[in-house]
Tab-separated table of C-alpha atoms in Angstrom:
chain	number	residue	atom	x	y	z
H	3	UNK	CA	127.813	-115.291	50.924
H	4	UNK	CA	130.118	-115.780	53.863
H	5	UNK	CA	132.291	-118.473	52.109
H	6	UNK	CA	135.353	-116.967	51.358
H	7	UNK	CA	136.497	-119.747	48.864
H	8	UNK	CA	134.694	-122.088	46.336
H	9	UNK	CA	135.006	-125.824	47.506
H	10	UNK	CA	133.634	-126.913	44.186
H	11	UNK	CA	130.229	-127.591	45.822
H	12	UNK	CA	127.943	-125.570	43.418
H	13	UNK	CA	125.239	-127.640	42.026
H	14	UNK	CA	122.511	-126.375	39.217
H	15	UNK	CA	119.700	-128.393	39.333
H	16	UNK	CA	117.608	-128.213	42.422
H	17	UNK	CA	116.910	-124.498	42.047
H	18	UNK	CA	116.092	-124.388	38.578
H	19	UNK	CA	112.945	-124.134	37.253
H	20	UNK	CA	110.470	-122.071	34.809
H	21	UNK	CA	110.818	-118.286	35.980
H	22	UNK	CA	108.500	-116.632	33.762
H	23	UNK	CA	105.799	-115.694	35.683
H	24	UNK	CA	103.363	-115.731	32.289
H	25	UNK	CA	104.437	-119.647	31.807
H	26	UNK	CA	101.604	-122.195	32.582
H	27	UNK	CA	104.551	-123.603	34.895
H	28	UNK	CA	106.242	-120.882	36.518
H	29	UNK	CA	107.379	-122.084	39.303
H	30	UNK	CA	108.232	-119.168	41.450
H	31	UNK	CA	110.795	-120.823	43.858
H	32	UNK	CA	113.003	-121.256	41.125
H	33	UNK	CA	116.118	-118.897	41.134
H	34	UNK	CA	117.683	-120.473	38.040
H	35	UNK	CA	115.687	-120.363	34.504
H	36	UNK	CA	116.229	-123.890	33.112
H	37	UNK	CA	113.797	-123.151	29.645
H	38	UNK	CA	111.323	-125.680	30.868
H	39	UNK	CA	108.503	-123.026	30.221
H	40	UNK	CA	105.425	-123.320	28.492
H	41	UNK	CA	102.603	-121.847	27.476
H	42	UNK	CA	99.872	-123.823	25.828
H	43	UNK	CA	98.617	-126.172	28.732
H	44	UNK	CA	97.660	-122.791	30.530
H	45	UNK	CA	95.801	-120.841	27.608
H	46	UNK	CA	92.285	-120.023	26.932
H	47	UNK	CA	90.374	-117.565	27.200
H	48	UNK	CA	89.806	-115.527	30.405
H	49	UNK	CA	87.231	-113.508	29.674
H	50	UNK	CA	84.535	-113.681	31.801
H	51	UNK	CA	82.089	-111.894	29.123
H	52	UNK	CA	83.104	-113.814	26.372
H	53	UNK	CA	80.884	-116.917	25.150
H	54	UNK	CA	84.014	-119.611	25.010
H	55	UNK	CA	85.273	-118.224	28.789
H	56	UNK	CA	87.527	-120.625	30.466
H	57	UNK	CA	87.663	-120.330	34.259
H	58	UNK	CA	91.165	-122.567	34.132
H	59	UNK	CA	92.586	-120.766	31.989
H	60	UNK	CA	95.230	-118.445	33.443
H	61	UNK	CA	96.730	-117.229	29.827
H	62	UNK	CA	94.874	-115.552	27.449
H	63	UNK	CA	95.143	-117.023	24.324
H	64	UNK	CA	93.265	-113.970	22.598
H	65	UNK	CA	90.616	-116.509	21.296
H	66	UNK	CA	87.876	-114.675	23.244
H	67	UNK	CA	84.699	-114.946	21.297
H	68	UNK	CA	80.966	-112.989	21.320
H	69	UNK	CA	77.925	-114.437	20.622
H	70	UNK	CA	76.558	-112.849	17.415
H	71	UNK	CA	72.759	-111.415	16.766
H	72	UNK	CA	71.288	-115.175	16.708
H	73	UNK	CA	72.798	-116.082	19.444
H	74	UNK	CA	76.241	-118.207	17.632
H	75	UNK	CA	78.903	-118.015	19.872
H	76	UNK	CA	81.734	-116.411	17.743
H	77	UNK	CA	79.044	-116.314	14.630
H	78	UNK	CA	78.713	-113.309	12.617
H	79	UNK	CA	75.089	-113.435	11.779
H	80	UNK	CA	73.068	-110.894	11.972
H	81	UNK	CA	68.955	-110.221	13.241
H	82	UNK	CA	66.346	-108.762	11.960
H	83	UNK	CA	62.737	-109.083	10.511
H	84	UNK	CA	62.791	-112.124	8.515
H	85	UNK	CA	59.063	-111.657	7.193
H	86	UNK	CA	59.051	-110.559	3.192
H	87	UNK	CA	55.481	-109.324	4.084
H	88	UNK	CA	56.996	-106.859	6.867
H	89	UNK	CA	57.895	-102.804	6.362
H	90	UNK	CA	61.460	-103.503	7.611
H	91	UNK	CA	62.206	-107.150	5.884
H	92	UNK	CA	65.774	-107.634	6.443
H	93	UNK	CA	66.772	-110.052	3.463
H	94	UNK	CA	70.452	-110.675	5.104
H	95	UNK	CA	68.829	-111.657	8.833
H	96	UNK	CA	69.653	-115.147	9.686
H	97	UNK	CA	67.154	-114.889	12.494
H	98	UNK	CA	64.027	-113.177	13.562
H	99	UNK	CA	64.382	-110.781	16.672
H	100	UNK	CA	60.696	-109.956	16.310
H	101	UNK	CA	61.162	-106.089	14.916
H	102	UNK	CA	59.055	-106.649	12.046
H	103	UNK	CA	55.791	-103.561	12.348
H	104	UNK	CA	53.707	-103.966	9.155
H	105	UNK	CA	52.342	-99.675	9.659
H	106	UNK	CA	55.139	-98.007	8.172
H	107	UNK	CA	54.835	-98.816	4.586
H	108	UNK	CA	51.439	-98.909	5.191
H	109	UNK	CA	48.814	-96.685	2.676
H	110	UNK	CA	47.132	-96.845	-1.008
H	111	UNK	CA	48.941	-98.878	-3.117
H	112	UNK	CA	46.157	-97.961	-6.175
H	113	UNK	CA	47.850	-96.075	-8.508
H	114	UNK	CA	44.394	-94.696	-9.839
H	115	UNK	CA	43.620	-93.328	-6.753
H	116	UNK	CA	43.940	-89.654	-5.248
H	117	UNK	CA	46.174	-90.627	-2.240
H	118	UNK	CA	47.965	-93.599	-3.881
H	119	UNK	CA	51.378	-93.755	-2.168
H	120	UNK	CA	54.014	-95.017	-4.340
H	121	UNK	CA	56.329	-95.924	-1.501
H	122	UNK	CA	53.919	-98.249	0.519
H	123	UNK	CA	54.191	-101.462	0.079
H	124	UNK	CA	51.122	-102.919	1.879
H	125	UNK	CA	47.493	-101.835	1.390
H	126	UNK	CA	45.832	-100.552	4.111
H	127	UNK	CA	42.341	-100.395	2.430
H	128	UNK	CA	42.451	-96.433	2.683
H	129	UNK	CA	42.499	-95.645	-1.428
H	130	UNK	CA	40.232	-92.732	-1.925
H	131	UNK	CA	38.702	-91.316	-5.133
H	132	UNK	CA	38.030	-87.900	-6.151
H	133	UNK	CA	34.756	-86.503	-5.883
H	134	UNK	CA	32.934	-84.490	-8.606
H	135	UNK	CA	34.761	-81.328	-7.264
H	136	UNK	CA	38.226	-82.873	-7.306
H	137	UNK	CA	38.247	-83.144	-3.585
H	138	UNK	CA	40.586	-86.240	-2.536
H	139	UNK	CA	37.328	-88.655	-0.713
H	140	UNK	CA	35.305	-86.156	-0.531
H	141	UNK	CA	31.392	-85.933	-1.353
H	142	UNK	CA	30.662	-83.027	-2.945
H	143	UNK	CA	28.404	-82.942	-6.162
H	144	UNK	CA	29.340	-80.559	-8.915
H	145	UNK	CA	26.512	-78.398	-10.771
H	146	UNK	CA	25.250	-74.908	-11.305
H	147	UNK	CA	26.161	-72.575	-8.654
H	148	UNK	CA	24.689	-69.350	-9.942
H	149	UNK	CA	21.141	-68.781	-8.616
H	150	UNK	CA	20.447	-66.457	-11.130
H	151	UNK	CA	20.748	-69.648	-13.503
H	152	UNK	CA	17.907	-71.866	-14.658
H	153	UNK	CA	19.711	-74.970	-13.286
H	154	UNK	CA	20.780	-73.462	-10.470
H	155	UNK	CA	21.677	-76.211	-7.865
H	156	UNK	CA	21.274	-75.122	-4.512
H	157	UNK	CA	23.240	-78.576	-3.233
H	158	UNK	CA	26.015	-78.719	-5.583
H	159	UNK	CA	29.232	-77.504	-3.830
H	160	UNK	CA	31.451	-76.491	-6.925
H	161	UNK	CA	30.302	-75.156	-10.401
H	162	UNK	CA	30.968	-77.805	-13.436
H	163	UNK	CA	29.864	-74.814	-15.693
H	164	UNK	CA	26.745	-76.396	-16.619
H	165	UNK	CA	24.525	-72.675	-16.078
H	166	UNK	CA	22.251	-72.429	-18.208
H	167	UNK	CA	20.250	-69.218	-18.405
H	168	UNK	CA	18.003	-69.063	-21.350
H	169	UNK	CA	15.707	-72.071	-20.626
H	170	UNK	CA	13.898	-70.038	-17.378
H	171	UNK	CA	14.797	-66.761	-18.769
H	172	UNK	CA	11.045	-64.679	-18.963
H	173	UNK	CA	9.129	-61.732	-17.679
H	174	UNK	CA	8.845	-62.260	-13.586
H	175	UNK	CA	7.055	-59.143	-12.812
H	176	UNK	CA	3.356	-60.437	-11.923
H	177	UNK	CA	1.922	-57.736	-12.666
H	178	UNK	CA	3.090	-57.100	-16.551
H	179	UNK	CA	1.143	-58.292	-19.347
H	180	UNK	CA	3.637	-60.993	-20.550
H	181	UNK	CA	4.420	-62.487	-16.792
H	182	UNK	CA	5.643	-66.255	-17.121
H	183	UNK	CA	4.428	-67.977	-14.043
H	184	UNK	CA	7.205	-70.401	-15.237
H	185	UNK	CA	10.088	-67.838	-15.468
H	186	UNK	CA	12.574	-67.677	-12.866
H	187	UNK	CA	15.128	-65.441	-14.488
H	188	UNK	CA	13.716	-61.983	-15.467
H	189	UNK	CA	15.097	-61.484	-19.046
H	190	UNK	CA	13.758	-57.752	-18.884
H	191	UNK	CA	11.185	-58.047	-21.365
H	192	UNK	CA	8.131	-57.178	-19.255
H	193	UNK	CA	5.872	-54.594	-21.144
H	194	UNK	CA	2.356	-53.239	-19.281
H	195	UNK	CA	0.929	-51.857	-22.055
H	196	UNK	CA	-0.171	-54.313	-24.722
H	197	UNK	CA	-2.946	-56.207	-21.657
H	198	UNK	CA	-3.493	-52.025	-19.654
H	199	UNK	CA	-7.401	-50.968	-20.611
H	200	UNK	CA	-10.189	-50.196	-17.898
H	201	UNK	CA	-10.451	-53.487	-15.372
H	202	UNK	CA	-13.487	-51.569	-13.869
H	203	UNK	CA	-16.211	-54.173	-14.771
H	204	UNK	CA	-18.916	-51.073	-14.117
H	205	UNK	CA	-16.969	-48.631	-16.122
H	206	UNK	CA	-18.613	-48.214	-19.409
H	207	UNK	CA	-15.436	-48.884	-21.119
H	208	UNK	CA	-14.511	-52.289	-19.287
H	209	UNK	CA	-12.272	-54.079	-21.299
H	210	UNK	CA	-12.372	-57.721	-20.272
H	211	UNK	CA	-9.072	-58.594	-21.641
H	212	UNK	CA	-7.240	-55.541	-19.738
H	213	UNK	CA	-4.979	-57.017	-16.536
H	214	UNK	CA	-3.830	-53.850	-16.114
H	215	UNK	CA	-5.689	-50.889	-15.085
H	216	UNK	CA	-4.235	-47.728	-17.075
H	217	UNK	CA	-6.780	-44.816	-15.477
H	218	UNK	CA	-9.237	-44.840	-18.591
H	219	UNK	CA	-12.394	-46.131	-16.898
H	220	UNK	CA	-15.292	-43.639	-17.623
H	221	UNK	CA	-18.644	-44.016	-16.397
H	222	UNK	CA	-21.842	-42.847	-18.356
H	223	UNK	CA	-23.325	-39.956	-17.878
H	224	UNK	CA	-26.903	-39.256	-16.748
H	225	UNK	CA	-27.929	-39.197	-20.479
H	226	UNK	CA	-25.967	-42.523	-20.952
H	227	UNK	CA	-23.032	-41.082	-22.969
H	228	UNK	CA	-20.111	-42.932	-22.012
H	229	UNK	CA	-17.343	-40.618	-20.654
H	230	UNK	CA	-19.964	-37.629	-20.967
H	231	UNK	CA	-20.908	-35.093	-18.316
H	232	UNK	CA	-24.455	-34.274	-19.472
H	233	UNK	CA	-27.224	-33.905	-16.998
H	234	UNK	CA	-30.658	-35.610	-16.876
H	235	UNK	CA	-34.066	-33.523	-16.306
H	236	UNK	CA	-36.941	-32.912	-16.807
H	237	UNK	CA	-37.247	-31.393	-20.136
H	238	UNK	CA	-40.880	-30.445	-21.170
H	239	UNK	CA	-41.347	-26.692	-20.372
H	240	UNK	CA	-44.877	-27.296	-19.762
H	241	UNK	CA	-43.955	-29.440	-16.617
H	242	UNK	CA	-43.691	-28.110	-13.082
H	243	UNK	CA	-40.018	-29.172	-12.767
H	244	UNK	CA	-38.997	-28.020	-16.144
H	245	UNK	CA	-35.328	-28.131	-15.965
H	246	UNK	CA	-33.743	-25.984	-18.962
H	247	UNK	CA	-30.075	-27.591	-18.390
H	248	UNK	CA	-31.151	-30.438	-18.423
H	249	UNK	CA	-29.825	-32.432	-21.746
H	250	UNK	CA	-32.082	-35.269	-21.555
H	251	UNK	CA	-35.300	-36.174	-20.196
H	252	UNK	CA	-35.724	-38.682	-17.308
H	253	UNK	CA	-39.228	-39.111	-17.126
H	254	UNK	CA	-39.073	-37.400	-13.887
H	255	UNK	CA	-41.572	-34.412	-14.960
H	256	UNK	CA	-44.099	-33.942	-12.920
H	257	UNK	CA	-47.295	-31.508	-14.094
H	258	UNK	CA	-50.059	-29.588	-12.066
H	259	UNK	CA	-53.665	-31.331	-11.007
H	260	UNK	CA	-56.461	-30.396	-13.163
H	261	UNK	CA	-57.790	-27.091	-12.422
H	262	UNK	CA	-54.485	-26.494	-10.115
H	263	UNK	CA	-51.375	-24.586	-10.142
H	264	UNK	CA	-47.836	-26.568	-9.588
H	265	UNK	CA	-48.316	-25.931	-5.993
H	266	UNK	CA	-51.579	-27.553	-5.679
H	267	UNK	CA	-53.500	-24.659	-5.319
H	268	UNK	CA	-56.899	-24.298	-7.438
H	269	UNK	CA	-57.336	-22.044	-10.058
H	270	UNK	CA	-60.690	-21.323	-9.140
H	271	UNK	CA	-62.250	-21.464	-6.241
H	272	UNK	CA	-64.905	-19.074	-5.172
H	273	UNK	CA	-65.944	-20.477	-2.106
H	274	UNK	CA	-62.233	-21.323	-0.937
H	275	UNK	CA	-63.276	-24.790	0.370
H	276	UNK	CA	-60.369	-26.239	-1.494
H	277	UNK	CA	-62.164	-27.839	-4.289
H	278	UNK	CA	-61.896	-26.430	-7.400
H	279	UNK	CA	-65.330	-24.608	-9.138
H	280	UNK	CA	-64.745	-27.362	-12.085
H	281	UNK	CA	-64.990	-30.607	-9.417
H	282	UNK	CA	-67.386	-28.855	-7.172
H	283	UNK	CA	-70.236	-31.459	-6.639
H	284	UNK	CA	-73.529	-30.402	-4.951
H	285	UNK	CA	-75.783	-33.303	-3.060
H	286	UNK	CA	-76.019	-34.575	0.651
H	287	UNK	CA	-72.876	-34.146	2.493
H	288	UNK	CA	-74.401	-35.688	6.041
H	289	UNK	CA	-73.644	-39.438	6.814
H	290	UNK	CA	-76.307	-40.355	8.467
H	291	UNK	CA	-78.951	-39.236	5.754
H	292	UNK	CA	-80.828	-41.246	3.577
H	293	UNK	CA	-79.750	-39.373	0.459
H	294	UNK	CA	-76.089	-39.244	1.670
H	295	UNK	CA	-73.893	-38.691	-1.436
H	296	UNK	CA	-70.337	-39.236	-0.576
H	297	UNK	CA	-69.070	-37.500	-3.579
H	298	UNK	CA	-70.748	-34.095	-2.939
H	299	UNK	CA	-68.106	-31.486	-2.149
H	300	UNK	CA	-71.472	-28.584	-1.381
H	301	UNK	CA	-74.206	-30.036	0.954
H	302	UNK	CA	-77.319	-28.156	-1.327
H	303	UNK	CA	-80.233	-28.996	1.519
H	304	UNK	CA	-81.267	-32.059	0.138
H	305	UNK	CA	-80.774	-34.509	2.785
H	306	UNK	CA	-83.845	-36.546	4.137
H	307	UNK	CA	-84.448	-39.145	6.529
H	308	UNK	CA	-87.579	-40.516	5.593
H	309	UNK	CA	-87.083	-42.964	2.875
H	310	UNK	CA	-84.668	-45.107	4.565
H	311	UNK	CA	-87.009	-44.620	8.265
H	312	UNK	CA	-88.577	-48.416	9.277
H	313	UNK	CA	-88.069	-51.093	12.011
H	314	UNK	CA	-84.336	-51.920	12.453
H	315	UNK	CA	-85.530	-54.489	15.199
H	316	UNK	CA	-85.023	-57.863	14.224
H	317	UNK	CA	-86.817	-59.529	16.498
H	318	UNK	CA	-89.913	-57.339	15.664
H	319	UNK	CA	-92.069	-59.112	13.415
H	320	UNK	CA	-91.919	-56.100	10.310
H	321	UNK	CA	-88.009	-55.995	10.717
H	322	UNK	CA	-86.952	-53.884	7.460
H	323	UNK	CA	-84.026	-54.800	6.676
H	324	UNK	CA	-82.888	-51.942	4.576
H	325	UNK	CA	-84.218	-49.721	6.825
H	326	UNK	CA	-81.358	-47.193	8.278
H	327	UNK	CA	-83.493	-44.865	10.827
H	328	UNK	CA	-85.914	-46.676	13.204
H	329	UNK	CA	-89.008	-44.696	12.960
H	330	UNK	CA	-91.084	-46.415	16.276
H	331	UNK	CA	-93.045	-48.720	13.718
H	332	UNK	CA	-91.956	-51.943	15.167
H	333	UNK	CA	-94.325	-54.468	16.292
H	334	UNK	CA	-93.655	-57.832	18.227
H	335	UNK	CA	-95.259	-61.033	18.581
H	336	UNK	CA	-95.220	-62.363	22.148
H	337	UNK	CA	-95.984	-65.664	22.437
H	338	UNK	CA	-94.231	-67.805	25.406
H	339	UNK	CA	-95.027	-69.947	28.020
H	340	UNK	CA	-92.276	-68.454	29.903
H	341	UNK	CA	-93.339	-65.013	30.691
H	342	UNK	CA	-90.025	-62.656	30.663
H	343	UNK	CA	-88.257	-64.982	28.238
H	344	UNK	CA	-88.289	-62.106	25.590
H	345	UNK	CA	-85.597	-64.061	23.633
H	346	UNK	CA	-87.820	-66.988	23.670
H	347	UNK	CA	-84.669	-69.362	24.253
H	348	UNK	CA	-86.666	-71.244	27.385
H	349	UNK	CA	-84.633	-69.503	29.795
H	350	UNK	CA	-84.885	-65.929	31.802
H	351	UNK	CA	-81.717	-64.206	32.339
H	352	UNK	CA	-79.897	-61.186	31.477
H	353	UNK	CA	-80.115	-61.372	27.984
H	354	UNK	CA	-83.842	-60.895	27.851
H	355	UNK	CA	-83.434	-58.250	30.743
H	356	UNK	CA	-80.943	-56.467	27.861
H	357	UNK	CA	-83.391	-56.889	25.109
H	358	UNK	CA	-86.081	-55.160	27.330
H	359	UNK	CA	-83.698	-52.649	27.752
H	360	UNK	CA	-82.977	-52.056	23.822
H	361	UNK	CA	-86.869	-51.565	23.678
H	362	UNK	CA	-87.131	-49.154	26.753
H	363	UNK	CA	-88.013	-45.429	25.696
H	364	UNK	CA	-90.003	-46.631	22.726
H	365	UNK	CA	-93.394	-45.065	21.749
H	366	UNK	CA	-95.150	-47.747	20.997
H	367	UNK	CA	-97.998	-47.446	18.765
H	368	UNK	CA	-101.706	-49.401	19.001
H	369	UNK	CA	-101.204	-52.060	16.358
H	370	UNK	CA	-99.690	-54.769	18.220
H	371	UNK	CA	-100.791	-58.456	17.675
């Protein structure tokens, strides 16, 4: 730049070069662009994401690629769940990224039963049935629900209109005169009147047949009339106990004792001993007379004590035994060895000293042997 004339030095050559700084050979002491630039040795891709990256390559070409779902560098397939048997079956996968789940389209694939699910696909062994009530799986039975019905069913859980209530349908009432033990609806045809009668079995009117006791039970009367309110009595005006309302007899009449009034008292009696005149009867009245008379009711001064008088000693030797009153005739025989043994049984003791006794007193007469 200090030259103030040209001495036709100026050469060309040793400062040219490639200037472009995007050239694979830019050559950046070059002052003088000579065309010598290029492009391709230099290219590639530089991106260090990118599946074909090339870490030489200082010019981007633009042919960065990505690898694609299944792994193909620059591919364009895609992943997904390559199993037909899968919920989420991708027909257009080219590889398997392990997605497939097998619950989604999962359910009853029965179309007869209650939860059959038209959109599932795989059966999960969960198909139900109705029960007899409709109920999706459920266990209910179906039957009579009315318990006023005959066929009343106390476990069925809806009514299949199935009541039926003629077949049970009777008189329930016990105690009417058509009760059916076997009834269990009450069809209101109980009557009490046809089986009612006296059930008193000691009424006079007891009607074996009757179940139901209407009030008529009579009882007889004391002249047997059944219902009646007649009295029994004694009924012959002659008797002491006549009884003139009475209207029947009872044999209950009871009559005065000859020769005596209906209090017992005699009719006659003059000496007012209590015995009547007509059964008066004279003879001995003392016991202990020969002539007693035990039916005398007058002692007339007849009694004796001589006819019945002899030896009431047994051991004399004229003993009489019907004699009542001893009259001091007895005579005895002594004859022992033993003198004292009055008994004569070998042997003197007290028993002869009592027999001596029984004989003390006596008058004895001359006569003895």
């Amino acid at each position: 730049a200090a030259a103030s004339c040209d001495d036709s030095s100026c050469e060309f050559t040793s400062c040219a070069g490639c200037t472009d700084p995007t050239a694979c050979n830019d050559d950046s002491t070059a002052t003088i662009e000579n065309g010598s630039c290029e492009y391709g040795s230099c290219a590639g891709c530089t991106d260090p994401t990118a599946c074909n990256y090339n870490p030489l390559a200082t010019s981007d070409d633009g042919s960065c690629a990505q690898l694609d779902a299944c792994g193909n560098c620059g591919g364009s397939a895609t992943a997904g769940c390559t199993d037909a048997a899968a919920c989420n079956y991708d027909a257009a996968a080219s590889c398997d990224d392990s997605s497939c789940e097998f619950t989604s389209c999962a359910g009853c694939t029965d179309p007869t039963a209650c939860n059959y699910d038209s959109t599932a696909t795989i059966d999960n062994g969960s198909c139900l049935q109705l029960d007899e009530c409709g109920n999706c799986g459920g266990s209910a039975t179906a039957g009579c629900t009315d318990a006023a019905a005959c066929n009343y069913n106390a476990a069925a859980s809806c009514d299949d209109s199935s009541c039926d209530y003629s077949s049970c349908a009777g008189c329930t009432d016990p105690t009417a005169c058509n009760y059916n033990a076997a009834a269990t609806s009450d069809n209101g045809s109980c009557e009490f009147t046809s089986c009612a009668g006296c059930t008193d079995a000691t009424a006079c009117n007891y009607d074996s047949t009757a179940t139901i006791d209407n009030g008529s039970c009579l009882q007889l009367d004391a002249c047997g009339n059944c219902g009646g309110s007649a009295t029994a009595g004694c009924t012959d005006s002659t008797a002491c106990n006549y009884d003139a309302a009475a209207s029947c007899d009872d044999d209950s009449c009871t009559y005065a004792a000859p020769f005596e009034d209906c209090n017992g008292v005699c009719l006659n009696d003059l000496n007012e001993n209590g015995i009547c005149d007509e059964l008066e009867q004279s003879g001995c009245t003392y016991s202990w007379a020969c002539n007693y008379n035990p039916n005398a009711t007058s002692d007339d001064g007849s009694c004796e004590i001589t006819s019945c008088a002899g030896c009431t000693y047994v051991d004399a030797s004229n003993y009489d035994a019907s004699a009542i009153f001893d009259d001091g005739s007895c005579t005895f025989i002594f004859v022992s060895s033993c003198p004292g043994d009055l008994n004569f049984d070998g042997i003197v003791n007290i028993n002869d000293l009592m027999l001596f006794l029984s004989y003390y007193g006596n008058i004895c007469s001359t006569n003895v042997e």
